Each structure stands twice: as C-alpha cells, then as structure tokens.
mmCIF file of C-alpha atoms in Angstrom:
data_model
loop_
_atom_site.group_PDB
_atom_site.id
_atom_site.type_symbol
_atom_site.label_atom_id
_atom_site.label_comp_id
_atom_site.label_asym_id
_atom_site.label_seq_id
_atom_site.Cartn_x
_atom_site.Cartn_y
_atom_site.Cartn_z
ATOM 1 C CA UNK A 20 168.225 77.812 296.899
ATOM 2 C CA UNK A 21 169.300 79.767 299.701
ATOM 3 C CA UNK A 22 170.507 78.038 302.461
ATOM 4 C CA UNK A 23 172.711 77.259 305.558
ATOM 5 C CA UNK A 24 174.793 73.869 305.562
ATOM 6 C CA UNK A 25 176.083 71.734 308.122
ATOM 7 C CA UNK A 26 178.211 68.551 307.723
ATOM 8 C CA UNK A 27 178.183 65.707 309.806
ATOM 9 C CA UNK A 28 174.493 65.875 310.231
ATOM 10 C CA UNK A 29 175.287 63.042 313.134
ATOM 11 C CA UNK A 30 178.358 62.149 314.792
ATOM 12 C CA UNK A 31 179.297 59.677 317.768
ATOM 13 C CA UNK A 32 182.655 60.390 318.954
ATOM 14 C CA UNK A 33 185.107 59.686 322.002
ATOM 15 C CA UNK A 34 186.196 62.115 324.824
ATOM 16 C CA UNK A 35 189.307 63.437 323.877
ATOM 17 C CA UNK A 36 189.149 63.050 320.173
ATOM 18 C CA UNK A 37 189.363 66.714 317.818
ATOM 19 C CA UNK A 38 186.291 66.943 315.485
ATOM 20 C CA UNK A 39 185.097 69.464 313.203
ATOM 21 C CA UNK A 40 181.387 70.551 312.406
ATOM 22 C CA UNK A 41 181.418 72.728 309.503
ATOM 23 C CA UNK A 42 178.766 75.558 308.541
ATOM 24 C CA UNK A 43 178.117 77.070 305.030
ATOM 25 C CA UNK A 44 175.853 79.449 303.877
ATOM 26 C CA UNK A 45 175.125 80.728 300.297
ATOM 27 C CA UNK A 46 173.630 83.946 301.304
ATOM 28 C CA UNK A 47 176.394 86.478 301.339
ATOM 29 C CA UNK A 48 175.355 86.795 304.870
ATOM 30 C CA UNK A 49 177.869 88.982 307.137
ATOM 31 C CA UNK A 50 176.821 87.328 310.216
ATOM 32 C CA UNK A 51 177.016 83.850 311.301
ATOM 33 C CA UNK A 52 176.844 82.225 314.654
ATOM 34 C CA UNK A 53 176.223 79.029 316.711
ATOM 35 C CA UNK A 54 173.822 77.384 318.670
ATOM 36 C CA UNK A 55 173.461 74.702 321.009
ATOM 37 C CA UNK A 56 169.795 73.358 321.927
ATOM 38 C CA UNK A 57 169.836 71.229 325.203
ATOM 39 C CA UNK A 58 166.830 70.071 326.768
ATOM 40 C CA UNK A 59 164.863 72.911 328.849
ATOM 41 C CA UNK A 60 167.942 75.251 327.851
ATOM 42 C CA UNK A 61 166.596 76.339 324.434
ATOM 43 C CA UNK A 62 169.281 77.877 321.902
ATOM 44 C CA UNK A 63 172.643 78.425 323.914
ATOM 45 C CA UNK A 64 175.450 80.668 321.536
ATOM 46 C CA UNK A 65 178.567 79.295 321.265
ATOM 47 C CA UNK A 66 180.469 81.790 319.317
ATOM 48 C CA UNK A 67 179.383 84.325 316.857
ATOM 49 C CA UNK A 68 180.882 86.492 314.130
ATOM 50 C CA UNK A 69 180.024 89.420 312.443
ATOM 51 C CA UNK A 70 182.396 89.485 309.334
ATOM 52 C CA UNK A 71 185.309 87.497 308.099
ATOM 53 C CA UNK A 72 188.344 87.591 310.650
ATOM 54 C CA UNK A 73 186.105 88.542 313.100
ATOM 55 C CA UNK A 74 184.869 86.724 315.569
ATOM 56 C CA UNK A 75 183.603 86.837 319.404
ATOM 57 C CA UNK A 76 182.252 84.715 322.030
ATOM 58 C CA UNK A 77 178.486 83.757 322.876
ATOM 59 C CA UNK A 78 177.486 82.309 326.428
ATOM 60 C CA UNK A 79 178.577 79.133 326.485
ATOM 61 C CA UNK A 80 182.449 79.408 324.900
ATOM 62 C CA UNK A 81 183.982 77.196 326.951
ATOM 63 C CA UNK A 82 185.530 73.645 324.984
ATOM 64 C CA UNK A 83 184.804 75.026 321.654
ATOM 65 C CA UNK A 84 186.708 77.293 319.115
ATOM 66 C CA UNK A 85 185.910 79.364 315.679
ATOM 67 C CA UNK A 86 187.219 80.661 312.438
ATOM 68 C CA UNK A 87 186.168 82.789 309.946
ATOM 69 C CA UNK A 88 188.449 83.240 307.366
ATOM 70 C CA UNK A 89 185.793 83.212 304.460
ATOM 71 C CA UNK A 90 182.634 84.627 304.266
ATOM 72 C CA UNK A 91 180.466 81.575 303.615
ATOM 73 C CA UNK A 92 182.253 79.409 306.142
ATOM 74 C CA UNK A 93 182.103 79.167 309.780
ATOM 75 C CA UNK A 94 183.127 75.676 311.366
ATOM 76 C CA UNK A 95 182.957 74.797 314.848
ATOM 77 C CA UNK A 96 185.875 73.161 316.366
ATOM 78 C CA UNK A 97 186.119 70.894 319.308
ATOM 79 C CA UNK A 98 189.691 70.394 320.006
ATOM 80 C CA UNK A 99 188.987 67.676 322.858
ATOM 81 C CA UNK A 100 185.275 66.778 323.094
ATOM 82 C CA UNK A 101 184.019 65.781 326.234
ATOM 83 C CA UNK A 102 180.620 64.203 327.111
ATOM 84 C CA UNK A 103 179.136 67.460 328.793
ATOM 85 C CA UNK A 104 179.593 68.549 324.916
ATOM 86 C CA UNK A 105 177.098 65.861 323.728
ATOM 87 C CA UNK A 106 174.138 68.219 322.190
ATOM 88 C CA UNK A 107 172.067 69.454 319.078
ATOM 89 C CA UNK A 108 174.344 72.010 317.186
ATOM 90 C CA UNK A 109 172.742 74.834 314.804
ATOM 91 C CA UNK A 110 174.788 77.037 312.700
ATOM 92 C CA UNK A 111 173.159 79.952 311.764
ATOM 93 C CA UNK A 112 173.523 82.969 309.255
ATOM 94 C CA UNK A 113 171.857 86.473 308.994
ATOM 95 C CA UNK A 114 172.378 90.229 307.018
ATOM 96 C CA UNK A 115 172.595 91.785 310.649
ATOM 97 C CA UNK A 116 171.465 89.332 313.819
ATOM 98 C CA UNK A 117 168.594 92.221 314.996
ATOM 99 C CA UNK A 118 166.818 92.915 311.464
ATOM 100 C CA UNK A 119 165.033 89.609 312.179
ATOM 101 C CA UNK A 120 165.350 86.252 311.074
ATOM 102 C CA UNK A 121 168.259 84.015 310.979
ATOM 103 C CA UNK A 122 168.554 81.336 308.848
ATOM 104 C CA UNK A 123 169.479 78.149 310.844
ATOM 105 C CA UNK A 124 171.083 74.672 308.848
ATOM 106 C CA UNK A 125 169.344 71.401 309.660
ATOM 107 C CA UNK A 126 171.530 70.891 312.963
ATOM 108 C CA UNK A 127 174.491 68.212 313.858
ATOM 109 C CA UNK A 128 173.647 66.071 316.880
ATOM 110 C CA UNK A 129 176.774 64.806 318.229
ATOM 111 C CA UNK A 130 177.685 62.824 321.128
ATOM 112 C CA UNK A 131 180.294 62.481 323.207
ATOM 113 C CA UNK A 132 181.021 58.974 324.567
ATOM 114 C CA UNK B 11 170.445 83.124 334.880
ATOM 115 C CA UNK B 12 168.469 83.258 331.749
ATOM 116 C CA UNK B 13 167.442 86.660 330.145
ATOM 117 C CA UNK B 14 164.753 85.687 328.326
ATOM 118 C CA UNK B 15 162.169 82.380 329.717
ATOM 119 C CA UNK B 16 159.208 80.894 328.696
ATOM 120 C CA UNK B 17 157.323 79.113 331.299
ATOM 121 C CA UNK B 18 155.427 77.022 329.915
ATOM 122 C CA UNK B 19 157.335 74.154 328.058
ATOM 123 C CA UNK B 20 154.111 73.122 326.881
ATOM 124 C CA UNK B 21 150.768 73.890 325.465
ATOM 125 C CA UNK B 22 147.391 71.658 324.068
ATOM 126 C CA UNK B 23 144.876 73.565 321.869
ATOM 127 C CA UNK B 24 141.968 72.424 320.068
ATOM 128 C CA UNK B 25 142.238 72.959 316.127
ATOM 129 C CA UNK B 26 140.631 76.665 315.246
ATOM 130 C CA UNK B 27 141.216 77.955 319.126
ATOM 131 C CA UNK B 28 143.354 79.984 319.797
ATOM 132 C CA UNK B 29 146.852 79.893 321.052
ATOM 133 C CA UNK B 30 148.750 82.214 323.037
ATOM 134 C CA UNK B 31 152.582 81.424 324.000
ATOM 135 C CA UNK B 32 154.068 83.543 326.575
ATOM 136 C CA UNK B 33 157.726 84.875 326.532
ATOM 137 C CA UNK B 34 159.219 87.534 329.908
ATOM 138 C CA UNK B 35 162.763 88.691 329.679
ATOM 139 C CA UNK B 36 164.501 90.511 332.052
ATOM 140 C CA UNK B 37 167.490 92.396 330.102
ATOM 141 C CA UNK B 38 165.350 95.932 329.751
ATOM 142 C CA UNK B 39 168.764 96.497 326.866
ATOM 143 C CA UNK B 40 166.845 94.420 324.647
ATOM 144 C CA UNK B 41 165.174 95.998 321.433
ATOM 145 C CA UNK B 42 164.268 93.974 318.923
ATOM 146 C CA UNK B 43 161.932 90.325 320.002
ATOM 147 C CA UNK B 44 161.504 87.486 317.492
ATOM 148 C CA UNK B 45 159.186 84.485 317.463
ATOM 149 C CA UNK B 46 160.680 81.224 316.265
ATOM 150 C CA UNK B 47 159.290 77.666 314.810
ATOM 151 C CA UNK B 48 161.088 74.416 314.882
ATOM 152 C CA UNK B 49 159.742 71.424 313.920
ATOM 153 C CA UNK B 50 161.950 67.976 314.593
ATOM 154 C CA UNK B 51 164.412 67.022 312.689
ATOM 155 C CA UNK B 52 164.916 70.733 311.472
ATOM 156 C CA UNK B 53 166.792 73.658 312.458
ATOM 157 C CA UNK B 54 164.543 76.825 313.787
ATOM 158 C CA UNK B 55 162.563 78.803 311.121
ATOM 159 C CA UNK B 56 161.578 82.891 311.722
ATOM 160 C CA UNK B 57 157.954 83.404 312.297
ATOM 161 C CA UNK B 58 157.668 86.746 313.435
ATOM 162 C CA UNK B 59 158.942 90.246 314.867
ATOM 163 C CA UNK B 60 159.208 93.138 316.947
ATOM 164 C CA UNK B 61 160.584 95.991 317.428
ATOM 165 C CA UNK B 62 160.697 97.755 321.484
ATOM 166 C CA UNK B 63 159.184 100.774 319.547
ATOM 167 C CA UNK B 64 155.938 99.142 318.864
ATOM 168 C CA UNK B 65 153.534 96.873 320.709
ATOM 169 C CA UNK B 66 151.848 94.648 318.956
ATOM 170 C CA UNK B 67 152.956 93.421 315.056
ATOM 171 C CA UNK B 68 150.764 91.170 313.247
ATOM 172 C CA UNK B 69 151.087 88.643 310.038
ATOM 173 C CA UNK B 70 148.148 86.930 309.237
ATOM 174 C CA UNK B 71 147.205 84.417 311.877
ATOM 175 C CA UNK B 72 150.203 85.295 313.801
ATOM 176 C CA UNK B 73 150.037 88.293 315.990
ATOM 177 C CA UNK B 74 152.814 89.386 318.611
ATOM 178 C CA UNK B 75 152.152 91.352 321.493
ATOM 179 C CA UNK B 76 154.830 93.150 323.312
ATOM 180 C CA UNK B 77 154.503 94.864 326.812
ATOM 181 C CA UNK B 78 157.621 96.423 327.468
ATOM 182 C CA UNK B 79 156.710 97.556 331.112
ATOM 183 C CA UNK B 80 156.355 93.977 332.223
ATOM 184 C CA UNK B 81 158.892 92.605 329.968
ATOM 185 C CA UNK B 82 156.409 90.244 328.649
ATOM 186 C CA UNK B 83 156.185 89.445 325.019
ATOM 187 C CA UNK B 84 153.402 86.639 323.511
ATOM 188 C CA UNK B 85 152.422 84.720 320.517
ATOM 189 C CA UNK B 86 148.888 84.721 319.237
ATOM 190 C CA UNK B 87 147.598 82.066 316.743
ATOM 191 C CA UNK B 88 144.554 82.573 315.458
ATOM 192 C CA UNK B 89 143.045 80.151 314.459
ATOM 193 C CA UNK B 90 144.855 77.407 315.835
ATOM 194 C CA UNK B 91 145.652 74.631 312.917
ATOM 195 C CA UNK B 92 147.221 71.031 313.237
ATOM 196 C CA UNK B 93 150.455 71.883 311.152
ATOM 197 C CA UNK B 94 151.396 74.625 314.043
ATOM 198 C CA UNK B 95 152.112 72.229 315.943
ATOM 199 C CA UNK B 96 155.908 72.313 316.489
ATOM 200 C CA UNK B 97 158.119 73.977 319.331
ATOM 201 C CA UNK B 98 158.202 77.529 319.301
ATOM 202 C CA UNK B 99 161.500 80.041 321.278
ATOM 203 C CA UNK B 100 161.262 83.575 321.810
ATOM 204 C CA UNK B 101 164.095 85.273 320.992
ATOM 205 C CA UNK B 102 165.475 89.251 322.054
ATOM 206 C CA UNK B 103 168.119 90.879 320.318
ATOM 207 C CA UNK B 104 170.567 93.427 322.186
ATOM 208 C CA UNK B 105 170.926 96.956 321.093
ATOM 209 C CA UNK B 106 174.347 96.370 319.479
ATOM 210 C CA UNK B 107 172.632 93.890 316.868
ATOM 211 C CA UNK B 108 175.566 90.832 317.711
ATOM 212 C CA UNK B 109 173.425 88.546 319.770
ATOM 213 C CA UNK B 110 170.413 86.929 319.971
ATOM 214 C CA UNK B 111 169.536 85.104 323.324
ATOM 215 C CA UNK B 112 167.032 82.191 323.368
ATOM 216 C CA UNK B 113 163.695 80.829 325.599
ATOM 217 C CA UNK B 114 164.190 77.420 326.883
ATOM 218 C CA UNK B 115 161.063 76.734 324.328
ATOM 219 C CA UNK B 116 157.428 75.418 324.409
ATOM 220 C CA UNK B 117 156.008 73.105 322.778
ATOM 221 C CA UNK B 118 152.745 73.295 321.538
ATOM 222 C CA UNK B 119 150.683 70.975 320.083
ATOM 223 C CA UNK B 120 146.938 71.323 318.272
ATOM 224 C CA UNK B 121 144.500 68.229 318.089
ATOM 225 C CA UNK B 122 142.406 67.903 315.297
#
C-alpha cells in the first residue's frame, strides 16, 4: 500500500529538549516536504526537498532542521523545541510538488511544554 | 502576508445543495491550483486540480473554477452529501514546481 509514514504520531515534550519526527514514504517519490497546520494558518512549509542531498527552506524555517540522505526518508529535527513549536506536523511526498497531489502521512501533534 | 486565503473558515449546506468554497491568491507567479480534503485525525487528501491555462476542470461532483483575472479560484460540490463534510485548503503551486503554499482552510459541514 502506498503510503507516507510518520513516527511519533503524538509527543509531549519540554522546551529545550532535541526530538526527532521521522517521515517515510514507499513511493519512490523525489519530493518530500513539511507542513505545519496551526489554527486559522492552514498548511505552513517547514522545509522541503526535491531529491536526496538536497534540500531547501519553506516559510516558516526557523527552530527546525532537515536531512535527506535517502530517498524514502525525510525527518524533521528540532534541536531545542520551544512552546511556539507546539503544532500539527504533516510530512508529505510527491513525483514533482506542481503535477498535483501530494500524499500527506497521518500527522504528529506535538507539544511543547 | 498570506498568498493564497480563504475567507470563509466556514460553511453549512443542506445535503443535495450545493456547495461552493472560495479560494483568492495574490502571487499572479502561481500556475498550477489544487483543492484539498482533510478530515480529523488524518493528514490532507488531493481532491482536485488546475492548471492557470484552463478555467474550469471538473471530476464528477467536484468542479473547480478558476478566474485568473481576479485571482479567485472555487470549489463546486454538486450535490452536496453528508460524508463531504470535512475541512477543505486551496492550494497554488509556483512556476518552479518546489512549493506549494496553503489557505488558512474552511470548514464545511452538510446536514442531513
């Protein structure tokens, strides 16, 4: 079945402490990318890459950091969470982001205490 | 300042009406407009498509209209059932095909 992964599903945390969400996808997808949903906001990008090694920033960079060194993986790293950081995360995947759809995992909420 | 908005972050229909969701953007770089579905507790699912080139695309009860002129792209369900109900985001894609930016969402919801 195809599909996009994420792992924790839910996470309560403390300022300060490193965490990783982690994003696979079974696709053989080229692009990947992520999303934060906040109230009113919609989907917010994070950081987004369009191959393995490569990898750029969306609109809301700040606090968070990426790798890509495989092409099914994509984790999402918060080296020192803080509680402005407590959202909905969605990892997504896609052949090329503007032939249409992306597929989107089942999204992490995580807070920040 | 957000490219792409939906005003409405909700909508009530009556089961077989129809419903129309409204999307403007302002980024006139934008080519490509998608329609998205997300029910709770699950991440977004594609509904529909398109492309600046045409202006309206249609896929059964779904039917997007785009008016490039007035930056103004909508949603058209027709007719209306209770399982649509679910939050829906526009979405535009740039020219360069690496991002997609977002509506803040609206929810709709269709009584029985």
């Amino acid at each position: 079945e195809a599909q996009v992964t994420q792992n924790p599903r839910y996470l309560i945390t403390v300022t300060g402490k490193k965490l990783t969400v982690t994003c696979s996808q079974n696709m053989n997808h080229e692009y990947m990318s992520w999303y934060r949903q906040d109230p009113g906001l919609g989907l917010r990008q994070i950081y987004y890459s369009m191959n393995v090694e490569v990898t750029d920033k969306g609109d809301v960079p700040e606090g968070y950091k990426v790798s890509r060194k495989e092409k099914r993986n994509f984790p999402l790293i918060l080296e020192s969470p803080s509680p402005n950081q407590t959202s909905l995360y969605f990892c997504a995947s896609s052949l090329r982001v503007n032939t249409g759809e992306l597929f989107f995992g089942e999204g992490s909420r995580l807070t920040v205490l | 300042d957000q490219q792409v908005k939906q005003n409405s972050p909700s909508l009530s229909v009556q089961e077989g009406r129809i419903s129309i969701l409204n999307c403007d953007y302002t980024n006139s770089m934008f080519d490509y407009f998608l329609w998205y579905k997300k029910y709770p507790a699950e991440g977004p699912t594609f509904l529909i498509s398109i492309s600046s080139i045409k202006d309206k695309n249609e896929d059964g009860r779904f039917t997007v209209f785009l008016n490039k002129s007035a930056k103004h792209l909508s949603l058209h369900i027709v007719p209306s059932q209770p399982g649509d109900s679910a939050v829906y985001f526009c979405a535009a894609s740039n020219n360069a095909g690496n991002m997609l930016t977002f509506g803040g969402g609206t929810r709709l919801m269709v009584k029985p």
